[in-house]
Short mmCIF file of C-alpha atoms in Angstrom, two decimals:
data_model
loop_
_atom_site.label_atom_id
_atom_site.label_comp_id
_atom_site.label_asym_id
_atom_site.label_seq_id
_atom_site.Cartn_x
_atom_site.Cartn_y
_atom_site.Cartn_z
CA UNK A 749 104.22 91.59 95.96
CA UNK A 750 102.04 94.68 96.01
CA UNK A 751 101.14 97.11 98.78
CA UNK A 752 97.59 97.36 97.47
CA UNK A 753 94.89 95.27 99.09
CA UNK A 754 92.87 92.66 97.25
CA UNK A 755 89.75 94.72 97.83
CA UNK A 756 91.28 97.88 96.36
CA UNK A 757 92.64 96.10 93.29
CA UNK A 758 89.32 94.35 92.77
CA UNK A 759 87.53 97.68 92.90
CA UNK A 760 89.94 99.06 90.31
CA UNK A 761 89.14 96.08 88.12
CA UNK A 762 85.44 96.85 88.48
CA UNK A 763 85.79 100.53 87.58
CA UNK A 764 87.72 99.61 84.43
CA UNK A 765 84.88 97.30 83.45
CA UNK A 766 82.43 100.13 84.11
CA UNK A 767 84.51 102.38 81.88
CA UNK A 768 84.42 99.79 79.10
CA UNK A 769 80.62 99.63 79.35
CA UNK A 770 80.18 103.41 79.18
CA UNK A 771 82.76 103.71 76.42
CA UNK A 772 81.01 101.15 74.22
CA UNK A 773 77.63 102.83 74.80
CA UNK A 774 79.11 106.08 73.54
CA UNK A 775 80.89 104.36 70.64
CA UNK A 776 77.51 103.18 69.33
CA UNK A 777 76.86 106.83 68.45
CA UNK A 778 80.22 107.26 66.72
CA UNK A 779 81.82 106.41 63.40
CA UNK A 780 85.00 104.50 64.24
CA UNK A 781 88.29 105.00 62.41
CA UNK A 782 91.94 104.20 63.15
CA UNK A 783 95.42 105.71 62.83
CA UNK A 784 95.93 104.31 59.34
CA UNK A 785 92.86 105.98 57.89
CA UNK A 786 93.20 109.14 59.99
CA UNK A 787 96.76 109.53 58.61
CA UNK A 788 97.78 111.58 61.61
CA UNK A 789 95.55 114.45 60.47
CA UNK A 790 91.95 113.52 61.22
CA UNK A 791 89.95 112.44 64.28
CA UNK A 792 89.63 108.72 64.88
CA UNK A 793 85.93 109.03 65.82
CA UNK A 794 83.11 111.36 64.86
CA UNK A 795 79.39 111.43 65.58
CA UNK A 796 77.13 109.45 63.27
CA UNK A 797 74.58 111.34 61.25
CA UNK A 798 71.13 111.58 62.79
CA UNK A 799 72.29 111.20 66.39
CA UNK A 800 70.60 113.22 69.12
CA UNK A 801 73.30 115.68 70.21
CA UNK A 802 71.91 115.98 73.74
CA UNK A 803 72.01 112.22 74.17
CA UNK A 804 75.56 112.08 72.82
CA UNK A 805 76.68 114.77 75.27
CA UNK A 806 75.18 112.88 78.20
CA UNK A 807 76.94 109.71 77.10
CA UNK A 808 80.22 111.63 76.85
CA UNK A 809 79.80 112.85 80.42
CA UNK A 810 79.27 109.28 81.57
CA UNK A 811 82.43 108.17 79.77
CA UNK A 812 84.38 111.07 81.28
CA UNK A 813 83.23 110.18 84.79
CA UNK A 814 84.09 106.50 84.30
CA UNK A 815 87.48 107.41 82.80
CA UNK A 816 88.30 109.55 85.81
CA UNK A 817 87.68 106.61 88.11
CA UNK A 818 89.59 104.18 85.89
CA UNK A 819 92.65 106.41 85.46
CA UNK A 820 94.14 105.24 88.76
CA UNK A 821 94.13 101.69 87.43
CA UNK A 822 96.38 102.75 84.56
CA UNK A 823 98.81 104.36 87.00
CA UNK A 824 98.84 101.27 89.22
CA UNK A 825 99.47 98.89 86.31
CA UNK A 826 101.71 101.15 84.22
CA UNK A 827 99.64 100.49 81.09
CA UNK A 828 100.61 103.66 79.26
CA UNK A 829 101.29 103.88 75.53
CA UNK A 830 104.18 105.75 73.94
CA UNK A 831 103.29 108.58 71.56
CA UNK A 832 105.98 110.35 69.55
CA UNK A 833 106.46 113.88 70.82
CA UNK A 834 104.26 113.33 73.88
CA UNK A 835 105.91 110.43 75.67
CA UNK A 836 103.87 107.99 77.74
CA UNK A 837 100.15 108.79 77.88
CA UNK A 838 97.07 107.15 79.35
CA UNK A 839 94.55 106.37 76.54
CA UNK A 840 91.71 105.95 79.04
CA UNK A 841 92.15 109.42 80.55
CA UNK A 842 92.73 110.87 77.09
CA UNK A 843 89.87 109.09 75.31
CA UNK A 844 88.32 112.43 74.26
CA UNK A 845 91.40 113.21 72.14
CA UNK A 846 89.97 110.82 69.56
CA UNK A 847 87.50 113.53 68.50
CA UNK A 848 90.19 116.08 67.72
CA UNK A 849 92.15 116.58 64.49
CA UNK A 850 95.55 114.85 64.52
CA UNK A 851 94.18 112.38 67.06
CA UNK A 852 96.92 110.47 68.89
CA UNK A 853 94.47 107.98 70.42
CA UNK A 854 92.17 105.56 68.61
CA UNK A 855 89.29 103.37 69.85
CA UNK A 856 91.61 100.37 69.51
CA UNK A 857 94.14 102.04 71.82
CA UNK A 858 91.47 102.63 74.45
CA UNK A 859 90.09 99.10 74.27
CA UNK A 860 93.54 97.53 74.23
CA UNK A 861 94.64 99.57 77.25
CA UNK A 862 91.53 98.63 79.21
CA UNK A 863 92.11 94.94 78.45
CA UNK A 864 95.78 95.22 79.43
CA UNK A 865 94.90 96.96 82.69
CA UNK A 866 92.42 94.24 83.61
CA UNK A 867 94.95 91.52 82.86
CA UNK A 868 97.64 93.15 84.97
CA UNK A 869 95.20 93.79 87.79
CA UNK A 870 94.34 90.10 87.88
CA UNK A 871 98.02 89.32 88.36
CA UNK A 872 98.35 91.94 91.09
CA UNK A 873 95.26 90.59 92.83
CA UNK A 874 96.81 87.12 92.93
CA UNK A 875 100.01 88.58 94.38
CA UNK A 876 98.06 90.60 96.94
CA UNK A 877 96.20 87.48 98.02
CA UNK A 878 99.50 85.65 98.47
CA UNK A 879 100.92 88.59 100.42
CA UNK A 880 97.93 88.71 102.75
CA UNK A 881 98.32 85.01 103.40
CA UNK A 882 102.05 85.32 104.15
CA UNK A 883 101.92 88.54 106.17
CA UNK A 884 105.12 89.79 104.48
CA UNK A 885 105.46 93.60 104.10
CA UNK A 886 104.88 94.73 100.52
CA UNK A 887 105.79 97.57 98.20
CA UNK A 888 104.06 99.52 95.42
CA UNK A 889 106.10 99.31 92.20
CA UNK A 890 103.58 101.61 90.51
CA UNK A 891 105.01 104.44 92.62
CA UNK A 892 108.31 104.19 90.76
CA UNK A 893 109.13 106.88 88.20
CA UNK A 894 106.44 106.74 85.50
CA UNK A 895 108.88 106.10 82.66
CA UNK A 896 110.52 103.22 84.54
CA UNK A 897 107.31 101.54 85.63
CA UNK A 898 105.63 101.98 82.23
CA UNK A 899 108.55 100.15 80.59
CA UNK A 900 108.79 97.44 83.23
CA UNK A 901 105.16 96.80 84.17
CA UNK A 902 104.17 94.48 81.34
CA UNK A 903 107.04 92.10 82.12
CA UNK A 904 107.00 92.57 85.89
CA UNK A 905 103.37 91.53 86.22
CA UNK A 906 104.14 88.32 84.31
CA UNK A 907 107.17 87.64 86.57
CA UNK A 908 109.75 88.31 83.84
CA UNK A 909 111.79 90.47 86.17
CA UNK A 910 115.08 90.27 84.29
CA UNK A 911 113.37 91.54 81.15
CA UNK A 912 111.54 94.20 83.17
CA UNK A 913 114.83 95.65 84.43
CA UNK A 914 116.37 95.54 80.97
CA UNK A 915 113.39 97.32 79.41
CA UNK A 916 113.38 99.99 82.12
CA UNK A 917 117.08 100.65 81.58
CA UNK A 918 116.63 100.82 77.83
CA UNK A 919 113.62 103.13 78.13
CA UNK A 920 115.52 105.63 80.27
CA UNK A 921 118.48 105.73 77.90
CA UNK A 922 116.30 105.96 74.79
CA UNK A 923 114.18 108.71 76.32
CA UNK A 924 117.13 110.97 77.16
CA UNK A 925 119.09 110.18 74.00
CA UNK A 926 116.00 111.13 71.99
CA UNK A 927 115.47 114.32 73.97
CA UNK A 928 119.08 115.38 73.46
CA UNK A 929 119.45 114.09 69.91
CA UNK A 930 122.31 111.77 70.88
CA UNK A 931 121.60 108.54 69.03
CA UNK A 932 125.19 108.60 67.75
CA UNK A 933 126.74 106.90 70.81
CA UNK A 934 126.12 103.87 72.98
CA UNK A 935 124.45 104.29 76.34
CA UNK A 936 127.51 104.24 78.61
CA UNK A 937 129.38 106.85 76.57
CA UNK A 938 126.21 108.92 76.35
CA UNK A 939 125.81 109.14 80.12
CA UNK A 940 129.50 109.87 80.63
CA UNK A 941 129.44 112.74 78.14
CA UNK A 942 126.04 114.11 79.15
CA UNK A 943 126.69 114.30 82.90
CA UNK A 944 130.39 115.18 82.93
CA UNK A 945 131.46 118.63 84.21
CA UNK A 946 132.46 121.41 81.83
CA UNK A 947 130.82 123.18 78.93
CA UNK A 948 128.84 121.26 76.31
CA UNK A 949 130.33 120.77 72.86
CA UNK A 950 128.54 121.32 69.58
CA UNK A 951 125.96 118.58 69.10
CA UNK A 952 126.61 117.21 72.58
CA UNK A 953 124.26 118.91 75.06
CA UNK A 954 124.66 118.27 78.76
CA UNK A 955 122.40 118.01 81.77
CA UNK A 956 123.10 120.39 84.65
CA UNK A 957 121.51 121.34 87.95
CA UNK A 958 119.19 124.34 87.40
CA UNK A 959 118.98 127.72 89.10
CA UNK A 960 119.57 131.45 88.91
CA UNK A 961 123.31 132.03 89.53
CA UNK A 962 122.56 135.30 91.39
CA UNK A 963 120.59 133.47 94.06
CA UNK A 964 122.67 132.63 97.16
CA UNK A 965 121.15 129.21 97.53
CA UNK A 966 121.76 128.46 93.87
CA UNK A 967 125.37 129.67 94.21
CA UNK A 968 125.83 127.14 96.96
CA UNK A 969 124.28 124.44 94.79
CA UNK A 970 126.48 125.45 91.86
CA UNK A 971 129.49 124.99 94.11
CA UNK A 972 128.49 121.36 94.44
CA UNK A 973 127.53 120.94 90.80
CA UNK A 974 130.77 119.34 89.66
CA UNK A 975 130.81 116.62 92.34
CA UNK A 976 127.09 116.13 91.72
CA UNK A 977 127.77 115.69 88.01
CA UNK A 978 130.55 113.23 88.75
CA UNK A 979 128.28 111.31 91.10
CA UNK A 980 125.54 111.17 88.48
CA UNK A 981 128.05 110.05 85.86
CA UNK A 982 129.29 107.25 88.09
CA UNK A 983 125.71 106.28 88.94
CA UNK A 984 124.66 106.18 85.29
CA UNK A 985 127.77 104.28 84.20
CA UNK A 986 127.56 101.90 87.13
CA UNK A 987 123.90 101.13 86.53
CA UNK A 988 124.51 100.60 82.83
CA UNK A 989 127.39 98.17 83.40
CA UNK A 990 126.24 96.28 86.50
CA UNK A 991 122.50 96.17 85.87
CA UNK A 992 121.51 96.65 82.26
CA UNK A 993 124.38 94.79 80.58
CA UNK A 994 124.26 91.90 83.04
CA UNK A 995 120.51 91.42 82.64
CA UNK A 996 120.89 91.57 78.87
CA UNK A 997 123.60 88.92 78.63
CA UNK A 998 122.28 86.36 81.09
CA UNK A 999 119.12 84.27 81.22
CA UNK A 1000 119.21 83.71 84.97
CA UNK A 1001 115.99 85.13 86.40
CA UNK A 1002 116.11 87.77 89.12
CA UNK A 1003 114.33 87.32 92.41
CA UNK A 1004 111.56 89.79 93.18
CA UNK A 1005 113.77 91.56 95.71
CA UNK A 1006 116.68 91.80 93.27
CA UNK A 1007 114.40 93.11 90.56
CA UNK A 1008 112.73 95.82 92.62
CA UNK A 1009 116.08 97.03 93.98
CA UNK A 1010 117.37 97.50 90.44
CA UNK A 1011 114.19 99.21 89.28
CA UNK A 1012 114.33 101.49 92.32
CA UNK A 1013 117.88 102.53 91.39
CA UNK A 1014 116.74 103.51 87.91
CA UNK A 1015 113.68 105.26 89.31
CA UNK A 1016 115.82 107.39 91.63
CA UNK A 1017 118.21 108.19 88.80
CA UNK A 1018 115.29 109.17 86.54
CA UNK A 1019 113.95 111.58 89.15
CA UNK A 1020 117.38 113.23 89.50
CA UNK A 1021 117.55 113.70 85.74
CA UNK A 1022 114.09 115.29 85.70
CA UNK A 1023 115.42 118.06 87.95
CA UNK A 1024 118.30 118.90 85.63
CA UNK A 1025 118.27 121.46 82.83
CA UNK A 1026 119.51 120.89 79.30
CA UNK A 1027 122.54 122.98 78.35
CA UNK A 1028 123.64 123.45 74.74
CA UNK A 1029 126.91 124.74 73.35
CA UNK A 1030 127.03 128.52 72.94
CA UNK A 1031 125.34 129.68 69.72
CA UNK A 1032 123.89 126.23 69.20
CA UNK A 1033 120.20 126.43 68.31
CA UNK A 1034 117.89 124.01 70.09
CA UNK A 1035 115.49 122.37 67.65
#
């Protein structure tokens, strides 16, 4: 189910189509390349010779306006792409990055994202129609933590809820293990070591609640840091064992309610982690 109305989702579908139209009009004035030929150094588009610069600028403004309207559709559907060093980005909002050196977005990325968004919106529209007919209260999964929804959305919108939960769990672990350089341990051990109380060891950074220790409020928070860390450790370990591992080793499909409850748990956990600071062992240099 979705908390968005059929009318709203249909309008999002229309603005994505409008973006596609404006984008292709502009692309007619551009030389198109891709990541392979750009080699991570060059733009993936550049203006064709002989084009009227004023006309090109007007077309760019039209694309920018259409992209602004279509950006919400990406957020609703979770159709982000993963870019090394940047995380999840929206190719539609960032279409202009194609013109820059070391472009991380290509025309194919933009077109593929627009097509994916439209496909997911069609599925959400069908669900919204069913919800309106049933009168059952709905929720908005797109309001989950961005990392969680981006990983789960593709499978969730095709009703593969077990896979959606598994992918969300994996994405959260991979994201933090990559950030902390801890690909040397499995997920459960990683969370236990990363969120346990005490000082970090060499090569094993930890996450801790932030704040200036001289601030009275922060002092109070620091007094609760150890139980908070223990709670986070238990939450991470519990989620990993009872949710991720179970959904990985069974083929029994989750109900919609079961799936959203599990995704919500990961979303809440992800937001807690976002508020923590990374602590390294003394004299250890952060790369």
